[in-house]
mmCIF file of C-alpha atoms in Angstrom:
data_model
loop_
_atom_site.group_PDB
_atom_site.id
_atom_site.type_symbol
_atom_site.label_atom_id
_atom_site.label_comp_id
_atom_site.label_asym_id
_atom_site.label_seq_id
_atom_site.Cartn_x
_atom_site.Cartn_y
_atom_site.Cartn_z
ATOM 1 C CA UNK Z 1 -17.009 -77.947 3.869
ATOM 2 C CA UNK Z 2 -13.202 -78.007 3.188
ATOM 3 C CA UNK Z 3 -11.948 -75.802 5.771
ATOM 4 C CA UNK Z 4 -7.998 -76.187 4.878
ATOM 5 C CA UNK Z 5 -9.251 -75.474 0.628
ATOM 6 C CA UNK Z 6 -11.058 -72.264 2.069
ATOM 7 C CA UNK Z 7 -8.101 -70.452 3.945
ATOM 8 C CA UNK Z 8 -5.725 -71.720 1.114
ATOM 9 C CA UNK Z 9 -7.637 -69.797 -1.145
ATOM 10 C CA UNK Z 10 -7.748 -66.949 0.969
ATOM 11 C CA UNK Z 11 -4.678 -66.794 1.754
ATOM 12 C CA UNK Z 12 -3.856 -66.945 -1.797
ATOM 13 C CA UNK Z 13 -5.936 -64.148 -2.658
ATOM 14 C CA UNK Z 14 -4.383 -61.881 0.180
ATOM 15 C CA UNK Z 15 -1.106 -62.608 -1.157
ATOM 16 C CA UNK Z 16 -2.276 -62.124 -5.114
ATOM 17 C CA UNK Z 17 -3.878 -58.221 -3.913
ATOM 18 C CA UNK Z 18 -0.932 -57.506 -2.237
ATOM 19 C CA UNK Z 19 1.405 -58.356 -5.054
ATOM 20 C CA UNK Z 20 -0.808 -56.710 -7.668
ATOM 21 C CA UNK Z 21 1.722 -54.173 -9.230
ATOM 22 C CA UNK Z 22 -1.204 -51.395 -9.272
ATOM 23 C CA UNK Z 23 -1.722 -51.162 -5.978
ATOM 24 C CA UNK Z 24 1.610 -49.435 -5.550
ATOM 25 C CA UNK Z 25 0.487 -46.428 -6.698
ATOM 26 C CA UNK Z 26 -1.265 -46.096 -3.243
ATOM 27 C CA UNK Z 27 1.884 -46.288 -0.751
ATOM 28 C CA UNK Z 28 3.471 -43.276 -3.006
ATOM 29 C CA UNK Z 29 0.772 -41.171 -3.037
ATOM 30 C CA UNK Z 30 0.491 -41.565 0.749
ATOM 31 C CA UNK Z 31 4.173 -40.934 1.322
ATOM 32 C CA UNK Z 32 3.335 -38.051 -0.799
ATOM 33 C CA UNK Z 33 0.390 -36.887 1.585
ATOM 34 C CA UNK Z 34 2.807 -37.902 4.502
ATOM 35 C CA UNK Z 35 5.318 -35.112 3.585
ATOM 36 C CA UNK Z 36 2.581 -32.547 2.880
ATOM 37 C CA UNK Z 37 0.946 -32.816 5.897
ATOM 38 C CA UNK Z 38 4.035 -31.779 7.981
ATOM 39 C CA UNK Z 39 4.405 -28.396 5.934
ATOM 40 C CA UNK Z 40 2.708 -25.388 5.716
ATOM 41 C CA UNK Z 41 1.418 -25.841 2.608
ATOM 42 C CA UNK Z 42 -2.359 -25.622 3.973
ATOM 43 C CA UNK Z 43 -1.978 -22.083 5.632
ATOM 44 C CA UNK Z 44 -0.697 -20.961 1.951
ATOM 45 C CA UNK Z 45 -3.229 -22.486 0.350
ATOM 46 C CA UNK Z 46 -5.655 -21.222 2.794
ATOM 47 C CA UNK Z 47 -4.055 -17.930 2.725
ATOM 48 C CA UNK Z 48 -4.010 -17.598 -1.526
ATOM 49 C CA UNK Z 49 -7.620 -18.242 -1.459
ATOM 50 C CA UNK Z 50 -8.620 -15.293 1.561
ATOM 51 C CA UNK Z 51 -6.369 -12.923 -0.095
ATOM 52 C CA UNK Z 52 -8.682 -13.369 -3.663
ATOM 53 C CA UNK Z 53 -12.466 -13.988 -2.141
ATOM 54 C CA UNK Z 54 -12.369 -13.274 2.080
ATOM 55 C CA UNK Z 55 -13.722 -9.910 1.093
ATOM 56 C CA UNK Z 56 -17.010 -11.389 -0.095
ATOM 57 C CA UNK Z 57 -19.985 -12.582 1.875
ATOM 58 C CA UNK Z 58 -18.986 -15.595 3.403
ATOM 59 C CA UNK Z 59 -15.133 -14.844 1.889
ATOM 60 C CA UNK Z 60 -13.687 -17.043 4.759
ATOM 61 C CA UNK Z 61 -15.873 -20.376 4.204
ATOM 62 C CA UNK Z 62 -15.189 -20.140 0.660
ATOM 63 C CA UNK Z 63 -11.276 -19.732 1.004
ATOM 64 C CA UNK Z 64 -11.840 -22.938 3.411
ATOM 65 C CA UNK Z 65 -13.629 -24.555 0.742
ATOM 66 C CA UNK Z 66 -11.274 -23.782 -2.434
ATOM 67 C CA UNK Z 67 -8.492 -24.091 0.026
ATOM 68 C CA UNK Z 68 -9.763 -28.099 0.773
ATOM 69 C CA UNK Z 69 -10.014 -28.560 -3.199
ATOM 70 C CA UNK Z 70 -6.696 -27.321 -3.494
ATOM 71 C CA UNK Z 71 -5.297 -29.835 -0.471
ATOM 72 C CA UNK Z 72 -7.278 -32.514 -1.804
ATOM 73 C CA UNK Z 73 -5.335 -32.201 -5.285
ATOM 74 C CA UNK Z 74 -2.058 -32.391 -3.048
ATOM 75 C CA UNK Z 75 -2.472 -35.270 -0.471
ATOM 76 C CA UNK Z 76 -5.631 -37.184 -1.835
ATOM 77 C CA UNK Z 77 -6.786 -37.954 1.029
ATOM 78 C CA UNK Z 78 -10.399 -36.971 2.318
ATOM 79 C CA UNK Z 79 -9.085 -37.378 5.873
ATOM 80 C CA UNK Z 80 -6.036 -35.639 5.945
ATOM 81 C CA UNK Z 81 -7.765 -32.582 4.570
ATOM 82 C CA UNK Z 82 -10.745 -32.606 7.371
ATOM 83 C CA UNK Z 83 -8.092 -32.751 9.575
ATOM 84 C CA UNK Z 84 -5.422 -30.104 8.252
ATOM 85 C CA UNK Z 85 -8.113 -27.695 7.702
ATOM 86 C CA UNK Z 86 -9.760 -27.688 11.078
ATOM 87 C CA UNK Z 87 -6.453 -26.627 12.477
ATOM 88 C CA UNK Z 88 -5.745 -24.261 9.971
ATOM 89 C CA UNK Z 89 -9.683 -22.519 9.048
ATOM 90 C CA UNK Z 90 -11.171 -23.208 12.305
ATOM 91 C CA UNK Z 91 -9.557 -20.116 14.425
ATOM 92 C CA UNK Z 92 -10.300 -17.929 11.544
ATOM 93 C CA UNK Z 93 -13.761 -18.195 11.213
ATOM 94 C CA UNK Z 94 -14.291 -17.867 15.289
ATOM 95 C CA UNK Z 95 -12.582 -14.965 15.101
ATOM 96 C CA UNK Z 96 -14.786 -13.433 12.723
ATOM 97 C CA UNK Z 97 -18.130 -14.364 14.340
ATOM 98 C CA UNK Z 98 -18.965 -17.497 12.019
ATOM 99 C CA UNK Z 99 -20.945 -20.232 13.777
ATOM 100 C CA UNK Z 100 -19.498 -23.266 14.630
ATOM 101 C CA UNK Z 101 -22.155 -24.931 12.723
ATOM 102 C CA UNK Z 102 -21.584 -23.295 9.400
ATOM 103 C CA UNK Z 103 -17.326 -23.438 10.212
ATOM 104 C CA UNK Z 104 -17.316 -27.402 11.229
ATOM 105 C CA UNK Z 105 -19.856 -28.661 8.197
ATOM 106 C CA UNK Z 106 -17.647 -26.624 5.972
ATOM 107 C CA UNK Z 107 -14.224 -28.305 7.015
ATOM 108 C CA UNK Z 108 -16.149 -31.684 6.872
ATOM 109 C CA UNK Z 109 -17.574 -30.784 3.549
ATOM 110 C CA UNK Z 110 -14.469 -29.678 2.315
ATOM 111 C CA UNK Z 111 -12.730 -32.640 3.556
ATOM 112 C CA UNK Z 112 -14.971 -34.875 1.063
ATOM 113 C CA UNK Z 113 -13.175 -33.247 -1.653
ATOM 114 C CA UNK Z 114 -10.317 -35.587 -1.378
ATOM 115 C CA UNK Z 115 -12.380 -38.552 -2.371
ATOM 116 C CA UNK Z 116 -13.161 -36.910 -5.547
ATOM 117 C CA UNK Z 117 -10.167 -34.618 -6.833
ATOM 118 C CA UNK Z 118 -7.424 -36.692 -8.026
ATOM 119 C CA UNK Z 119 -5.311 -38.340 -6.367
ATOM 120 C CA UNK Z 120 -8.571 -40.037 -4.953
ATOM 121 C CA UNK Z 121 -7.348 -43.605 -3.641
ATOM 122 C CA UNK Z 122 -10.739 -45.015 -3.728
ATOM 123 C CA UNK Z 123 -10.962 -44.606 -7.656
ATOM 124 C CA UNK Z 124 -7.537 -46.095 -7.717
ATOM 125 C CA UNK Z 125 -9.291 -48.951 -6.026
ATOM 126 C CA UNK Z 126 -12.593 -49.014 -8.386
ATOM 127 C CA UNK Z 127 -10.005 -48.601 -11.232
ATOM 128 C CA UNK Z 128 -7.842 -51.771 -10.075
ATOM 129 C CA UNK Z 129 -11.615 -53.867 -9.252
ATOM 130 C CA UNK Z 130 -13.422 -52.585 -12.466
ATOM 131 C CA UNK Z 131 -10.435 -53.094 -14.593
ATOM 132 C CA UNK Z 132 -10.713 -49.662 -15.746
ATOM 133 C CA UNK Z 133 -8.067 -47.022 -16.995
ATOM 134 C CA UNK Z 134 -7.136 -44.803 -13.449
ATOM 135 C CA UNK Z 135 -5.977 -42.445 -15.362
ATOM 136 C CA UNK Z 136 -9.045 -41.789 -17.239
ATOM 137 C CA UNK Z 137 -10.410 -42.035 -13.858
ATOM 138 C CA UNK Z 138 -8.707 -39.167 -12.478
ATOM 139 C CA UNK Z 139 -9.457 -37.041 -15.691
ATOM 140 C CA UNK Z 140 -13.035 -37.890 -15.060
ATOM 141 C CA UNK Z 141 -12.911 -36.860 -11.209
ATOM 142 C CA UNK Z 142 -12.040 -33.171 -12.150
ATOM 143 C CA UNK Z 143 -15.077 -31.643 -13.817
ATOM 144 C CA UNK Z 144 -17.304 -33.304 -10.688
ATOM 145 C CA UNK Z 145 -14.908 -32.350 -8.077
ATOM 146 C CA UNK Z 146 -15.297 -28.747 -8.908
ATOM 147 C CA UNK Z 147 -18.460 -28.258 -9.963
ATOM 148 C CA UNK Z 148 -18.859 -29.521 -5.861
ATOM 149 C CA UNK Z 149 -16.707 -26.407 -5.042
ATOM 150 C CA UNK Z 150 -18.924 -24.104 -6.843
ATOM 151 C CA UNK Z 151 -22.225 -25.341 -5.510
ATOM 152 C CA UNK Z 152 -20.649 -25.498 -1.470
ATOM 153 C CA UNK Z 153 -19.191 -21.775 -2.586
ATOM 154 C CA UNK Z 154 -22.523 -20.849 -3.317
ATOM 155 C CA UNK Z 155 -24.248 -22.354 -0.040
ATOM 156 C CA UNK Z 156 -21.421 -20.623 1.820
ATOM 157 C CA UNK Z 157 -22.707 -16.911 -0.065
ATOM 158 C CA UNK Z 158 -25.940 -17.969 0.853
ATOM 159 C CA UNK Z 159 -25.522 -18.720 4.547
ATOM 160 C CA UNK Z 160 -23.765 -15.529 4.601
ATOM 161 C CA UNK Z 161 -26.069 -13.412 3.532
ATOM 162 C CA UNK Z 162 -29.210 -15.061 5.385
ATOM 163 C CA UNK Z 163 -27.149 -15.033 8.428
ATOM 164 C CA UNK Z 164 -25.830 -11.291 7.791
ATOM 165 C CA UNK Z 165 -22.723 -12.703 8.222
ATOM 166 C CA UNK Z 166 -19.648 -9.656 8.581
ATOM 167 C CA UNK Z 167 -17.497 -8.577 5.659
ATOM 168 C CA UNK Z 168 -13.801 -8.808 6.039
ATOM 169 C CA UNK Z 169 -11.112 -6.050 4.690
ATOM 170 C CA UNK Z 170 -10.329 -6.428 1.099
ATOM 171 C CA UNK Z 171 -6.500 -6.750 0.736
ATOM 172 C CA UNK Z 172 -4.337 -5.115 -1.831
ATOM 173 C CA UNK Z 173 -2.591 -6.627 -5.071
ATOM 174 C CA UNK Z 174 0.469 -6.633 -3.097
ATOM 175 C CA UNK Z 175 -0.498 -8.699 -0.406
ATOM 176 C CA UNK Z 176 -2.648 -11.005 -2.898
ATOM 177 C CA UNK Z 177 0.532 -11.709 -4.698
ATOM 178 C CA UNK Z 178 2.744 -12.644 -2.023
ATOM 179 C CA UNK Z 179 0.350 -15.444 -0.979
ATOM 180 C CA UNK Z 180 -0.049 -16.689 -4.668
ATOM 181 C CA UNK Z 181 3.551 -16.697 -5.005
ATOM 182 C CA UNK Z 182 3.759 -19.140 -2.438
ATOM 183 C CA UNK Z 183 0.398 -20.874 -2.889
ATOM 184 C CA UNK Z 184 2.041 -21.525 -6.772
ATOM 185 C CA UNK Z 185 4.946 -24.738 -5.309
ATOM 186 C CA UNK Z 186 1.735 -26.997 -4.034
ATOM 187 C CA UNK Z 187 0.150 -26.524 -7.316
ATOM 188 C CA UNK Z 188 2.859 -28.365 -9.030
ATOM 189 C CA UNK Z 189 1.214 -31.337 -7.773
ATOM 190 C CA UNK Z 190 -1.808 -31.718 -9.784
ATOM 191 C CA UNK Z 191 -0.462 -30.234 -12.667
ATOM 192 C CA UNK Z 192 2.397 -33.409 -12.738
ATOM 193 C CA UNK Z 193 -0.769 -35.976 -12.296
ATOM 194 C CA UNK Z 194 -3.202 -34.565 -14.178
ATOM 195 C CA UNK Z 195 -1.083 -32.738 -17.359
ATOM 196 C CA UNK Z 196 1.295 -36.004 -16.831
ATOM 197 C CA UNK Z 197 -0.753 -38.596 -17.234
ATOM 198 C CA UNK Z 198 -3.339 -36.562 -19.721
ATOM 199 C CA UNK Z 199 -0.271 -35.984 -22.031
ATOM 200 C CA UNK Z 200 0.864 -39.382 -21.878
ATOM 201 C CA UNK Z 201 4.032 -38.600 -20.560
ATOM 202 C CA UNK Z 202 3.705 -41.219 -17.792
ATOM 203 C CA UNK Z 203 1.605 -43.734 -15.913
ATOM 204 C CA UNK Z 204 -0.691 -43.107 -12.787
ATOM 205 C CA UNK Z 205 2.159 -44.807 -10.717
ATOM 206 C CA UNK Z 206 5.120 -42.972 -12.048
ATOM 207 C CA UNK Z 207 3.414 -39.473 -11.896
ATOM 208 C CA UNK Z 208 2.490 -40.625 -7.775
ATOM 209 C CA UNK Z 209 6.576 -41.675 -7.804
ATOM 210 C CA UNK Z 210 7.476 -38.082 -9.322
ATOM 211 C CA UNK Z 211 5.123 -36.411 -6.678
ATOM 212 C CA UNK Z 212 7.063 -38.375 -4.234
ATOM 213 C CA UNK Z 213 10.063 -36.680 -5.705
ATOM 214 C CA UNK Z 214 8.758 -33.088 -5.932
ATOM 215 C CA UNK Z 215 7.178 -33.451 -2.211
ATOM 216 C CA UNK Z 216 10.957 -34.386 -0.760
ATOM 217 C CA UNK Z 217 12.423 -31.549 -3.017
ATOM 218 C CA UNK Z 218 10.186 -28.787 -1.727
ATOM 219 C CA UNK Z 219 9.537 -29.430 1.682
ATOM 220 C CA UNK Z 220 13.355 -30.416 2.486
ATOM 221 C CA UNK Z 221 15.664 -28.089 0.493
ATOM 222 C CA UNK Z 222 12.860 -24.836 -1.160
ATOM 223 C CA UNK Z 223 10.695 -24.811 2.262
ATOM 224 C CA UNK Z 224 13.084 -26.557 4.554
ATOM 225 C CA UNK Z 225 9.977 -27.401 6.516
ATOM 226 C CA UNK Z 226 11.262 -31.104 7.351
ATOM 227 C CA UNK Z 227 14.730 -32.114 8.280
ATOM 228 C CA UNK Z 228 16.562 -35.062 6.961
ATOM 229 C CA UNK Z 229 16.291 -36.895 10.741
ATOM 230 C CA UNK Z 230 12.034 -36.020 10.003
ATOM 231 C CA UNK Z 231 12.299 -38.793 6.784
ATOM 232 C CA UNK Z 232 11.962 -41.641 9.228
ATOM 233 C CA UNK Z 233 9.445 -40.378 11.234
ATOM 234 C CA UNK Z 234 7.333 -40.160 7.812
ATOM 235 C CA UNK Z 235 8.362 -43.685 6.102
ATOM 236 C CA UNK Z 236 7.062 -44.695 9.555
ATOM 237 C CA UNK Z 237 4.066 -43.537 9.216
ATOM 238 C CA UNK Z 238 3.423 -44.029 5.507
ATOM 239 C CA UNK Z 239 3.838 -47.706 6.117
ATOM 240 C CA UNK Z 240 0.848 -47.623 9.110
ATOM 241 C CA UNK Z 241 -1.533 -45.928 7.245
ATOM 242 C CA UNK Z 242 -0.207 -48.200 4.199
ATOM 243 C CA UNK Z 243 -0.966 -51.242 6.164
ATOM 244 C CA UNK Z 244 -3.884 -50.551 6.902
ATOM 245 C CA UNK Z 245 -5.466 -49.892 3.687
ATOM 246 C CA UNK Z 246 -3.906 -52.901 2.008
ATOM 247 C CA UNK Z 247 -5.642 -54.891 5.349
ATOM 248 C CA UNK Z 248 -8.726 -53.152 4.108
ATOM 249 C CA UNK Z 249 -7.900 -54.136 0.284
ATOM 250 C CA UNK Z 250 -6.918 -57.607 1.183
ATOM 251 C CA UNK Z 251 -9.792 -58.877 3.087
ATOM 252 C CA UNK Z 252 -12.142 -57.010 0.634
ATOM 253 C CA UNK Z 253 -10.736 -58.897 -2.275
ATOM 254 C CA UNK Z 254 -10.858 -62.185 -0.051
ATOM 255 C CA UNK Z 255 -14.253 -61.627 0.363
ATOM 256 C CA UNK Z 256 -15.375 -60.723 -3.297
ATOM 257 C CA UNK Z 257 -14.154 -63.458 -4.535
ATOM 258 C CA UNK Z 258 -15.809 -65.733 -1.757
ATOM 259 C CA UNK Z 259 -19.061 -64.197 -3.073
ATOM 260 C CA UNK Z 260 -18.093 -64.408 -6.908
ATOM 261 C CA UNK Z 261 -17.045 -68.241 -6.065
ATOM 262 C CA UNK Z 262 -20.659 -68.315 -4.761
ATOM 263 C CA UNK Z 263 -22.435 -66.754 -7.766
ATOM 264 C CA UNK Z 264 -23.867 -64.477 -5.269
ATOM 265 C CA UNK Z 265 -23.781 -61.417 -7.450
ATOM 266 C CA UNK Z 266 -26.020 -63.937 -10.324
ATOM 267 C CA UNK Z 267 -28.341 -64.710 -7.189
ATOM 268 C CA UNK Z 268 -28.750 -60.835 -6.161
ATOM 269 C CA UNK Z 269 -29.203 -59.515 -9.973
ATOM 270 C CA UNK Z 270 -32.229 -62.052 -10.157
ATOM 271 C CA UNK Z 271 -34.184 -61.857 -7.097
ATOM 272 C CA UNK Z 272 -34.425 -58.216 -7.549
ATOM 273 C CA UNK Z 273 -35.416 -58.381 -11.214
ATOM 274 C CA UNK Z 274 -32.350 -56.152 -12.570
ATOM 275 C CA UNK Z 275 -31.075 -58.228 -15.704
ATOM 276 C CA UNK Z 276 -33.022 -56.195 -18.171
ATOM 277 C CA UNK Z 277 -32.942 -53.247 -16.472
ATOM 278 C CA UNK Z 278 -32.848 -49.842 -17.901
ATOM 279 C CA UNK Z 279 -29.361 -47.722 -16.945
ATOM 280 C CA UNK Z 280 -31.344 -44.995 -14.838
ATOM 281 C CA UNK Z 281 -32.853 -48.142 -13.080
ATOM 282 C CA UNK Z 282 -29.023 -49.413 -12.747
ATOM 283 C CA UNK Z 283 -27.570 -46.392 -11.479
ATOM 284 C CA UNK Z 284 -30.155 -46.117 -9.121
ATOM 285 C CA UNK Z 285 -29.564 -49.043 -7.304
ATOM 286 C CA UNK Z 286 -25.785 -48.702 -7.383
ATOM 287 C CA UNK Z 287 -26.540 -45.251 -5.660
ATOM 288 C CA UNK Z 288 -29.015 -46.707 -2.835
ATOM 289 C CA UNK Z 289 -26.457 -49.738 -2.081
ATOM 290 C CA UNK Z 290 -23.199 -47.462 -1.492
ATOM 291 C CA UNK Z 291 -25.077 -45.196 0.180
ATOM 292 C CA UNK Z 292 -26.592 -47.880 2.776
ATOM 293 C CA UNK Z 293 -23.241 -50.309 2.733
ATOM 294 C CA UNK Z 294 -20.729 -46.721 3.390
ATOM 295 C CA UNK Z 295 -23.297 -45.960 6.478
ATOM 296 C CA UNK Z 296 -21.391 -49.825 7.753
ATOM 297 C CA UNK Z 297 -18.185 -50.094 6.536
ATOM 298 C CA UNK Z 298 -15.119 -48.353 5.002
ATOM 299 C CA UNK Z 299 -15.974 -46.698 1.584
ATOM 300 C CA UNK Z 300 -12.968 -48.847 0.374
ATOM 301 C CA UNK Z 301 -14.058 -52.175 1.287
ATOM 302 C CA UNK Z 302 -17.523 -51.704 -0.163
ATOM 303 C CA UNK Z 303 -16.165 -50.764 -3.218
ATOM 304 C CA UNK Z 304 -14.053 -53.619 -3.065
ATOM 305 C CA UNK Z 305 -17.486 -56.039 -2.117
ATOM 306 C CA UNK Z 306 -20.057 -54.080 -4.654
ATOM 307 C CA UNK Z 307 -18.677 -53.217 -7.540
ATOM 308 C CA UNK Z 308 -17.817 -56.605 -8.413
ATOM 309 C CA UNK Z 309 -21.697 -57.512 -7.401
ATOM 310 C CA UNK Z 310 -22.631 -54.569 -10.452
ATOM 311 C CA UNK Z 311 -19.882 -55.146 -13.039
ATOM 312 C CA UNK Z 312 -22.221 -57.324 -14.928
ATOM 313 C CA UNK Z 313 -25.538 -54.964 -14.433
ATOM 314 C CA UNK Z 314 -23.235 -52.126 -15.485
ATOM 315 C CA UNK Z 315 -22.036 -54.124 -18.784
ATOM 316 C CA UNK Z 316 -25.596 -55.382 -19.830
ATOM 317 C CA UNK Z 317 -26.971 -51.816 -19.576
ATOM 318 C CA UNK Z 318 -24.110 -50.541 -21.516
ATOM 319 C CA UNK Z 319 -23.446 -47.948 -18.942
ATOM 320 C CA UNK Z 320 -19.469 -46.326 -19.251
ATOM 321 C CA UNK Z 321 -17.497 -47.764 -16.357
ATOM 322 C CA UNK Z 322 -16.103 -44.822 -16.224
ATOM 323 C CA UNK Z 323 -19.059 -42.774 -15.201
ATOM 324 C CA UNK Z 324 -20.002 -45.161 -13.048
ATOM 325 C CA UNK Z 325 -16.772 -45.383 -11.001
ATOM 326 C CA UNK Z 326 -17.104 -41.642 -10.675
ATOM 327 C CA UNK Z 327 -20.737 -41.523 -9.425
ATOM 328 C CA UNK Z 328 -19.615 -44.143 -7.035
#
């Protein structure tokens, strides 16, 4: 018991996360999100994807859904885009008769996009824990994240037509143009992160400082949605929400290595009989013990207390870390 040895260390560690060069892709991507989430860009989005499929059955829950992946691409954040598109696809769908059972599980659905599509700060933080390549990461998060828009599309059609849900006008080329036209700016965002960092052109944390750049441009002097006295306001609040996460981060990394100092990860892989286990049997208990420790605690801090608890079970089995991170 060497109570003075113990907070050193901690201490330590708080100060070694925070100073970990990585991390600092997760401020600029939240300053990022900070400056999207005063604009409009939501309605357009919302608007570019009515003016294609609100025709169909269930046209409006599937704009709100395609409109989410589209958000989630710009301000990767989960909660920002639960929140932006209740206020922006909520009042539609009342209008038009939807229940608020179908319209709320939809925006929450939706919202879950964000933790998927890159930017997706929690596989920045697997990437940083696992040691593993975030861009790859974010490469890998694509194919999932919309193959989850086309299955909650197809719920959405589903629900519609069980439901006998109301059709909605179809709108001409004109009108679907205009809203493309303006849909076309936020897309700028994943193509920087995804073709940037796919191409080589530049890392995970320059493309988030370039986004940074292209957010300012846009909403300031092409949208003129924010005013130069607004860019306090949002440095404000991109260092609370910053702080936060890096509180989250800190203590989480305190804590793993607490348990790696321990060899509690050694003790857990033996007691349940997992060294020589097969990679379905792997995977499997990765998926039961984020889906019981997320029901507790911030997805981010049991990433942060897991994954280093599985690194070796995911190494034995010869499972690709970068599968894994994505399943998680």
């Amino acid at each position: 018991w060497n109570w003075e040895g113990a907070m050193t260390m901690v201490g330590q560690q708080v100060m070694e996360t925070g100073a970990n060069y990585g991390l600092s892709v997760i401020p600029l991507f939240i300053l990022m999100g900070s400056f999207i989430h005063r604009s409009n860009i939501s309605e357009d989005l919302f608007r570019a994807a009515y003016a294609f499929i609100g025709y169909r059955k269930g046209g409006l829950a599937q704009a709100t859904v395609l409109a989410s992946a589209g958000f989630s691409a710009v301000s990767g954040s989960s909660l920002a885009t639960a929140a932006t598109m209740t206020k922006v696809a909520m009042p539609h769908m009342r209008r038009y008769g939807y229940a608020d059972s179908l319209s709320s599980g939809v925006v929450a659905a939706g919202g879950t996009l964000g933790i998927m599509i890159p930017p997706s700060v929690p596989l920045i933080i697997y990437g940083l824990v696992a040691e593993e390549d975030i861009g790859k990461l974010f490469i890998a998060g694509i194919v999932p994240g919309l193959l989850i828009v086309v299955l909650f599309s197809m719920y959405c059609m589903y629900y519609a037509y069980r439901h006998d849900i109301p059709v909605l006008p179809r709108e001409d080329w004109g009108q679907r143009f205009t809203a493309m036209r303006r849909a076309l700016w936020p897309m700028g965002f994943p193509a920087i992160i995804v073709g940037g960092i796919y191409g080589g052109v530049f890392s995970p944390t320059e493309a988030a400082a370039i986004c940074v750049l292209y957010a300012a441009i846009l909403e300031v002097v092409i949208f003129r949605s924010i005013r130069i006295r607004d860019l306090f306001d949002i440095a404000l609040s991109t260092g609370a929400i910053t702080s936060v996460v890096f509180i989250l981060i800190a203590a989480g990394a305190a804590f793993s290595w607490t348990l790696s100092f321990a060899q509690v990860p050694q003790q857990i892989i033996a007691s349940l009989g997992l060294n020589d286990a097969s990679p379905l049997m792997v995977l499997l208990a990765i998926n039961i013990a984020f889906f019981v420790g997320c029901m507790f605690v911030d997805s981010i801090v049991v990433i942060l207390i897991l994954v280093p608890i599985f690194a070796p079970m995911i190494k034995a089995a010869g499972l690709d870390p970068v599968l894994v991170g994505v399943l998680i």
